[in-house]
PDB file of C-alpha atoms in Angstrom:
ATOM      1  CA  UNK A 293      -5.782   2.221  17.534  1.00 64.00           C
ATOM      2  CA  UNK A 294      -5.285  -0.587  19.744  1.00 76.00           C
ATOM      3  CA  UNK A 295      -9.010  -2.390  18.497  1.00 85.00           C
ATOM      4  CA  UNK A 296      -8.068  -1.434  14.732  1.00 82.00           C
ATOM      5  CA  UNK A 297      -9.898   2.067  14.308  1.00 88.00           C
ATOM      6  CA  UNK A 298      -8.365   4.065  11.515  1.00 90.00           C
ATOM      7  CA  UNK A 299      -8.110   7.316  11.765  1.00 90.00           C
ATOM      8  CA  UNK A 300      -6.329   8.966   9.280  1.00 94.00           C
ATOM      9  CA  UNK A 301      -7.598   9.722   5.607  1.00 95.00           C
ATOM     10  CA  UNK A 302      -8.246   6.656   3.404  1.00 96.00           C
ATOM     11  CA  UNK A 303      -8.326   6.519  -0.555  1.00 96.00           C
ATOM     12  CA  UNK A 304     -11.649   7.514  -1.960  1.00 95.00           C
ATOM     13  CA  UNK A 305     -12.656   4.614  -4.804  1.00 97.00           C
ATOM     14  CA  UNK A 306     -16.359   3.243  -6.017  1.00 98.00           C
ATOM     15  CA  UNK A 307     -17.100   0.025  -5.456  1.00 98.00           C
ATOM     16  CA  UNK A 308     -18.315  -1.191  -8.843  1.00 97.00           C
ATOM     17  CA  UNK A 309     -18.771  -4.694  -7.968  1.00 96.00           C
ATOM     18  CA  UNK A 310     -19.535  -6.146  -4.713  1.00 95.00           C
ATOM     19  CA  UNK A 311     -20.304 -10.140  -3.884  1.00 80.00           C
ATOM     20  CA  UNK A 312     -18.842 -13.383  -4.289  1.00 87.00           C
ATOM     21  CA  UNK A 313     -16.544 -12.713  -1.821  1.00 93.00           C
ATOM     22  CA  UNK A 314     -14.675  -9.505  -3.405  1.00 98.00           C
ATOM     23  CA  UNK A 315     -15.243  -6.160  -4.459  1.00 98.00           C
ATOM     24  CA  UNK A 316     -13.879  -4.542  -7.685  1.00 98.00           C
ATOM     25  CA  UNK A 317     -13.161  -1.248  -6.919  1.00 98.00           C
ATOM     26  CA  UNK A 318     -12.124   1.944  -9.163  1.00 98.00           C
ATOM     27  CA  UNK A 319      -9.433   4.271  -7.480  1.00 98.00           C
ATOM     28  CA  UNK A 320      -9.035   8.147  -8.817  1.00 97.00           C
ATOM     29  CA  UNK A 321      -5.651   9.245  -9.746  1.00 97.00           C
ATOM     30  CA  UNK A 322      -3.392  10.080  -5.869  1.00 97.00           C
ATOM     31  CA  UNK A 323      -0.334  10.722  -5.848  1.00 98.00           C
ATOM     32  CA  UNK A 324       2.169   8.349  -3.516  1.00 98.00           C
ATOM     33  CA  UNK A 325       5.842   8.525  -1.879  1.00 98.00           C
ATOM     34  CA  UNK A 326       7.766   5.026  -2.574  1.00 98.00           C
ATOM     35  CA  UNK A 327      10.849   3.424  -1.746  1.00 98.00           C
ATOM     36  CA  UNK A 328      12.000  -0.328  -3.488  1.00 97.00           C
ATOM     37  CA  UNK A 329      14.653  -2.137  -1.573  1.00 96.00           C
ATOM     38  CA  UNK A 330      15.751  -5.328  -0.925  1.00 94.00           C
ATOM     39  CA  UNK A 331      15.320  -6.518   2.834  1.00 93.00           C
ATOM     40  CA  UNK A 332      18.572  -7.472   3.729  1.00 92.00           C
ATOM     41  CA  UNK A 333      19.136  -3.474   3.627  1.00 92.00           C
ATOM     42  CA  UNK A 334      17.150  -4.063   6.761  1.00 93.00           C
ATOM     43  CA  UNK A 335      18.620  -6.983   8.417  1.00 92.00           C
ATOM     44  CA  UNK A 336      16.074  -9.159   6.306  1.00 89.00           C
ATOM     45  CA  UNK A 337      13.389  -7.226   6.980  1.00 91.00           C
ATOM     46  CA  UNK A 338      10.516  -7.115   4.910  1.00 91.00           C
ATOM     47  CA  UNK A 339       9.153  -3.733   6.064  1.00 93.00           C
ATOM     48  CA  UNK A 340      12.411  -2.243   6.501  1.00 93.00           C
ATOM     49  CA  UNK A 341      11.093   0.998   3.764  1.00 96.00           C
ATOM     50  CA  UNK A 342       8.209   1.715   6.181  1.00 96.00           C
ATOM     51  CA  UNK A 343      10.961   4.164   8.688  1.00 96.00           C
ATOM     52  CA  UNK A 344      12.646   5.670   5.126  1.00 97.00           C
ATOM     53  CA  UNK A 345       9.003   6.684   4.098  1.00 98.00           C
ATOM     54  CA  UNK A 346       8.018   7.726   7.966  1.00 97.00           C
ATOM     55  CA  UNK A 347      10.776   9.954   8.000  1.00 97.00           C
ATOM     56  CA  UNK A 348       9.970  11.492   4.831  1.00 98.00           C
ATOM     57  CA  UNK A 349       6.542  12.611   6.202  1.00 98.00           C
ATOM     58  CA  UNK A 350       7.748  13.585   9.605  1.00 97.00           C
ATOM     59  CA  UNK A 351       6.576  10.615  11.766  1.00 95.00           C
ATOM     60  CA  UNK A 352       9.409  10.788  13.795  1.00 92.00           C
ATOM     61  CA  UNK A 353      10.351  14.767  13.896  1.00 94.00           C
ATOM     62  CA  UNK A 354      11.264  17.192  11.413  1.00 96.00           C
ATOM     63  CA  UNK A 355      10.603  15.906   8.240  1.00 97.00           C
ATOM     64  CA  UNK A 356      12.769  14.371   5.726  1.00 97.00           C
ATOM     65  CA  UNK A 357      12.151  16.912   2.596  1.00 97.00           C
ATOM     66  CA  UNK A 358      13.203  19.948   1.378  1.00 96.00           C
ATOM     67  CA  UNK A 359      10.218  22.505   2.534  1.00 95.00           C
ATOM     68  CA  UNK A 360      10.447  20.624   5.609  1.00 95.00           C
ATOM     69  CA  UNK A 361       6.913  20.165   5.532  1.00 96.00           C
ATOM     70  CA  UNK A 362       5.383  17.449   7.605  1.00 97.00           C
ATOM     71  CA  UNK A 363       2.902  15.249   5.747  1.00 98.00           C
ATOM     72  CA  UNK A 364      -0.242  13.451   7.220  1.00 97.00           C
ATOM     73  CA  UNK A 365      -0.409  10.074   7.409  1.00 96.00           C
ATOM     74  CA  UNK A 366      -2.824   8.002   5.390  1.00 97.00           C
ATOM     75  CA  UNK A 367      -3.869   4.444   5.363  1.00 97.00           C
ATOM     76  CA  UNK A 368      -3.002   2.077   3.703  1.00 98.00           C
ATOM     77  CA  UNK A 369       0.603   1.334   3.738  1.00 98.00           C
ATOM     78  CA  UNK A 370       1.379  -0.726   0.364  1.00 98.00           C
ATOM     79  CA  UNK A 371       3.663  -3.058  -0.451  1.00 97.00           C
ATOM     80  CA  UNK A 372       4.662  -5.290  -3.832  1.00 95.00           C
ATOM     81  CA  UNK A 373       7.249  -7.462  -3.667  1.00 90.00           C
ATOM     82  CA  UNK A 374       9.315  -8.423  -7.208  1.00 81.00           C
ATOM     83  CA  UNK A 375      12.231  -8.372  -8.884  1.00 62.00           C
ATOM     84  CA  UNK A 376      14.963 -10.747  -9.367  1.00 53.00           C
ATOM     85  CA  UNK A 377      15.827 -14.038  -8.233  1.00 54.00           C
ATOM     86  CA  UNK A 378      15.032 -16.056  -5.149  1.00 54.00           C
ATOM     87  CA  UNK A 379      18.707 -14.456  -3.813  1.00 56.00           C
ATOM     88  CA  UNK A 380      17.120 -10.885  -4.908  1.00 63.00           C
ATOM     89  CA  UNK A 381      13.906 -10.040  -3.753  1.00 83.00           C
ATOM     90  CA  UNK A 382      12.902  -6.830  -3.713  1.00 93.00           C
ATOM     91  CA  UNK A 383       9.931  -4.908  -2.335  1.00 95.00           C
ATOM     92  CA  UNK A 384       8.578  -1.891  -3.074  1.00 97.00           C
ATOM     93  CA  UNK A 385       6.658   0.546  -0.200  1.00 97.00           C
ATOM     94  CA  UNK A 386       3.738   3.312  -0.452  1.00 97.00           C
ATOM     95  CA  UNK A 387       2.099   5.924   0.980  1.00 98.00           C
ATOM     96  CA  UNK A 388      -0.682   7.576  -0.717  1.00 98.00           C
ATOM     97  CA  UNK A 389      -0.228  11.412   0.350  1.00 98.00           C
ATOM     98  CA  UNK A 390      -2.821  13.198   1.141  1.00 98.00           C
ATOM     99  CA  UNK A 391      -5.639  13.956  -1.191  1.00 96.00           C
ATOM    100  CA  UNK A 392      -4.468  17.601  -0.761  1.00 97.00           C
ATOM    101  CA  UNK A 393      -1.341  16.776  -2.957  1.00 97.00           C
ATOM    102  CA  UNK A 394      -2.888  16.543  -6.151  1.00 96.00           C
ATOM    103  CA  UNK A 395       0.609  15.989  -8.728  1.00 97.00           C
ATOM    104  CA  UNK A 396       3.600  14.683  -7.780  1.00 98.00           C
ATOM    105  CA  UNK A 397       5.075  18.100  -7.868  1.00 97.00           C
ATOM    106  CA  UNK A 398       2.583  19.871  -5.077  1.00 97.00           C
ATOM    107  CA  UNK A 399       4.573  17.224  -2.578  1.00 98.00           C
ATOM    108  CA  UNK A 400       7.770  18.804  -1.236  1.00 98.00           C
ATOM    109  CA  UNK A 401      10.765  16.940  -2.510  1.00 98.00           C
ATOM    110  CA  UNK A 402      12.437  13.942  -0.132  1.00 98.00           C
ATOM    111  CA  UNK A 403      16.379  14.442   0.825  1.00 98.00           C
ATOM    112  CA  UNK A 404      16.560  10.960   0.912  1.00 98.00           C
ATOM    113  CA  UNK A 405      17.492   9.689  -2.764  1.00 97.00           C
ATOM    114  CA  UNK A 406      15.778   6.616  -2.264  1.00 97.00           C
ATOM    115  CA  UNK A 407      12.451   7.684  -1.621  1.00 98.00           C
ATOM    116  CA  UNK A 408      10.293   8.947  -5.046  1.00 98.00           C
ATOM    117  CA  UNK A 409       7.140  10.724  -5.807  1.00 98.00           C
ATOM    118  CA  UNK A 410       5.150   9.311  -8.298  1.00 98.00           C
ATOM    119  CA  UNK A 411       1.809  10.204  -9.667  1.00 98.00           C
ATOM    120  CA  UNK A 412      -0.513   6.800  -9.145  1.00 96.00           C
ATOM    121  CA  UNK A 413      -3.550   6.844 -12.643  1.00 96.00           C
ATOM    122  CA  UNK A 414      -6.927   5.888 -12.697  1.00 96.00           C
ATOM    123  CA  UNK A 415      -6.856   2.021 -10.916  1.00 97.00           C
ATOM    124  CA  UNK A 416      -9.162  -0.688 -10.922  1.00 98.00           C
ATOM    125  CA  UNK A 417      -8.435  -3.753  -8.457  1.00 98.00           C
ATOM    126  CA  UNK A 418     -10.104  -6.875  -7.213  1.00 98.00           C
ATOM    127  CA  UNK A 419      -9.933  -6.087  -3.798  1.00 98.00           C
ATOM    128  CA  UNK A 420      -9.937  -9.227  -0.579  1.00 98.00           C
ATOM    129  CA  UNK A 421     -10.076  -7.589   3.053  1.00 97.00           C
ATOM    130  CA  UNK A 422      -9.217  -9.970   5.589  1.00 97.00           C
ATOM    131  CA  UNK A 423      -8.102  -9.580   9.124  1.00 96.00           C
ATOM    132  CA  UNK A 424      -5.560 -10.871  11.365  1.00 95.00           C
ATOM    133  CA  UNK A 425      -1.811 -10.621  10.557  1.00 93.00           C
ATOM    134  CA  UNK A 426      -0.943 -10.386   7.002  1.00 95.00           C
ATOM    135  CA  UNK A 427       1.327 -13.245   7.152  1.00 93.00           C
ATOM    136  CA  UNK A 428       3.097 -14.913   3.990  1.00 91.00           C
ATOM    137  CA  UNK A 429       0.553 -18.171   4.071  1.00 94.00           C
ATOM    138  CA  UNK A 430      -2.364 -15.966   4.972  1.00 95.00           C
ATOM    139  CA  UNK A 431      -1.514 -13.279   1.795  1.00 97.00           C
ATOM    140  CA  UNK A 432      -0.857 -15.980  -0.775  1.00 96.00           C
ATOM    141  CA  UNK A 433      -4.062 -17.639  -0.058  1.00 97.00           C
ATOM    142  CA  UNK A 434      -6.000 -14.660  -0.076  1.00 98.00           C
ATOM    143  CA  UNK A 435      -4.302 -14.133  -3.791  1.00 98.00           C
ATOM    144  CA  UNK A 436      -5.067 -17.426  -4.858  1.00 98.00           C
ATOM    145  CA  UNK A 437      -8.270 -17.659  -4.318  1.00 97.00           C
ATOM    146  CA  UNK A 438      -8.908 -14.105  -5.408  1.00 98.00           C
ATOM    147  CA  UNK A 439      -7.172 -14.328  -8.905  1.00 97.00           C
ATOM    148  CA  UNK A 440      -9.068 -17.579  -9.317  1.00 97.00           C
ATOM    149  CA  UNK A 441     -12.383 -16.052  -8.164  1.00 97.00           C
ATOM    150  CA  UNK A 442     -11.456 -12.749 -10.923  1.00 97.00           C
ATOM    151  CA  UNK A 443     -10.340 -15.009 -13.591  1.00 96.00           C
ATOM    152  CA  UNK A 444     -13.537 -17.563 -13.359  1.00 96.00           C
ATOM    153  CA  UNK A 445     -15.797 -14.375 -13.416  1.00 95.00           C
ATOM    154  CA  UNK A 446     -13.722 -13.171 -16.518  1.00 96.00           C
ATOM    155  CA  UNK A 447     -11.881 -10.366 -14.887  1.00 97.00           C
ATOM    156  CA  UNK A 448      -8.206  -9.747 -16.980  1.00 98.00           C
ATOM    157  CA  UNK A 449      -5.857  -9.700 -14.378  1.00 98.00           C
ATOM    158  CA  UNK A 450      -3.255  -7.300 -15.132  1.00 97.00           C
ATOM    159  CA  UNK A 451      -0.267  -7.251 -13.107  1.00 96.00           C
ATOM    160  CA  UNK A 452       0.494  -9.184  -9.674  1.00 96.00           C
ATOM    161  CA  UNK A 453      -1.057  -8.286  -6.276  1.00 97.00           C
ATOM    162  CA  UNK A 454      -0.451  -5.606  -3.927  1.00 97.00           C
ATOM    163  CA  UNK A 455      -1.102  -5.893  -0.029  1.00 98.00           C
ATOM    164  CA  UNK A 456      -2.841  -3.395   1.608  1.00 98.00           C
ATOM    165  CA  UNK A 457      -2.286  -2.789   5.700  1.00 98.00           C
ATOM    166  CA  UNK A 458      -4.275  -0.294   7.578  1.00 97.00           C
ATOM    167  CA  UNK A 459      -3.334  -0.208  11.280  1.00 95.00           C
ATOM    168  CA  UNK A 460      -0.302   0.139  12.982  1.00 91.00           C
ATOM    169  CA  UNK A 461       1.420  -2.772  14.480  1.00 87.00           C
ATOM    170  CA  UNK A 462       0.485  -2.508  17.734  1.00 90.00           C
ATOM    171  CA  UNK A 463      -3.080  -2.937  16.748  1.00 94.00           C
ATOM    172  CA  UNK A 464      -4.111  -6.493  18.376  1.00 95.00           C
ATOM    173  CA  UNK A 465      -4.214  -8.641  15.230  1.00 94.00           C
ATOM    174  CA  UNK A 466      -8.073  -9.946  15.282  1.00 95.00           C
ATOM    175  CA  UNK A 467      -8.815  -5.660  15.122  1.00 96.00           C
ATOM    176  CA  UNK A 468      -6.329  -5.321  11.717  1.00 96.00           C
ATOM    177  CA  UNK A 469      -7.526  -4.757   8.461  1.00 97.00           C
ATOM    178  CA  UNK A 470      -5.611  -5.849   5.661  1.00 98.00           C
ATOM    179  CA  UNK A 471      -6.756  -6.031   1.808  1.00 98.00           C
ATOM    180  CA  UNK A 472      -5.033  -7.858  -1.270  1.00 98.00           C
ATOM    181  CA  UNK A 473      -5.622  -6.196  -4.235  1.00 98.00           C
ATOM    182  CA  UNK A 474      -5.062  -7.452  -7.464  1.00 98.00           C
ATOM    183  CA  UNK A 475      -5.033  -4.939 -10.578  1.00 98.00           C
ATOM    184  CA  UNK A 476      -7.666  -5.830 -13.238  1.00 98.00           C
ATOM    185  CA  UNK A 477      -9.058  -4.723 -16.664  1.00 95.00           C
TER     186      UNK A 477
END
């Protein structure tokens, strides 16, 4: 895990477009576990809903849901930031479960209030994969180039970008794959 290799199950999609330096990509319906917060929950930190969502699968122990069933990991980990003003940002953090979960009711309920199942439709997404860290100034200029890239080839852009981490932290950062995605029509 160290030199990046992922291990654990990955969303199946079709790459309907590949070149120019991004892929579109079509993702089936999944169904994902979610928590929005704002950071300074965390002391500031950004990725402060990754340990509410751990827990809910079981990362660290007996799992954080009613069955108590513990969940597989997948990859990636996804995260949106939005909401208010500069004072409030929030961000909003996913798993995808498991293909095996196939509705948001066939995944055992969290006891944590702030976590929620959702079902995730059909997606489509212009889709970036760097590597490296996925630091602020890295991200944004992956998304601007990529939403001028989509726009230019006439792609309707749909809502903003999400960003897309595969590896766990300790991974050395030139072995880390990281993908913005930006939803399109």
């Amino acid at each position: 895990m160290v030199f990046g290799k992922i291990a654990v199950e990955t969303p199946k999609h079709t790459v309907v477009k590949s070149g120019d330096g991004y892929e579109i990509r079509e993702y089936p319906p999944a169904v994902a576990a979610e928590v929005a917060y704002d950071p300074s929950e965390f002391k500031g930190d950004k990725d402060g809903g990754f340990l509410v969502l751990a827990k809910y699968i079981g990362v660290f122990g007996k799992p954080e849901n009613q069955k108590p069933e513990k969940i597989a990991m997948t990859a990636p980990v996804i995260t949106k930031e939005g909401g208010g003003g500069d004072e409030k940002k929030t961000v909003t953090m996913q798993f995808l479960l498991p293909e095996v979960y196939k509705k948001a009711e066939d995944a055992p309920l969290p006891t944590d209030e702030r976590v929620v199942i959702k079902e995730e439709g059909g997606r489509k997404y212009g889709v970036v994969t760097f590597s490296g860290t996925a630091a602020e100034g890295a991200v944004s200029e992956k998304v601007k180039k990529l939403r001028s890239d989509l726009e230019r080839d006439g792609f309707k852009i749909t809502r903003d970008y999400v960003l897309a981490r595969y590896n766990p932290p300790w991974t050395l950062p030139p072995f880390k794959t990281n993908e913005v995605m930006i939803p399109v029509e």
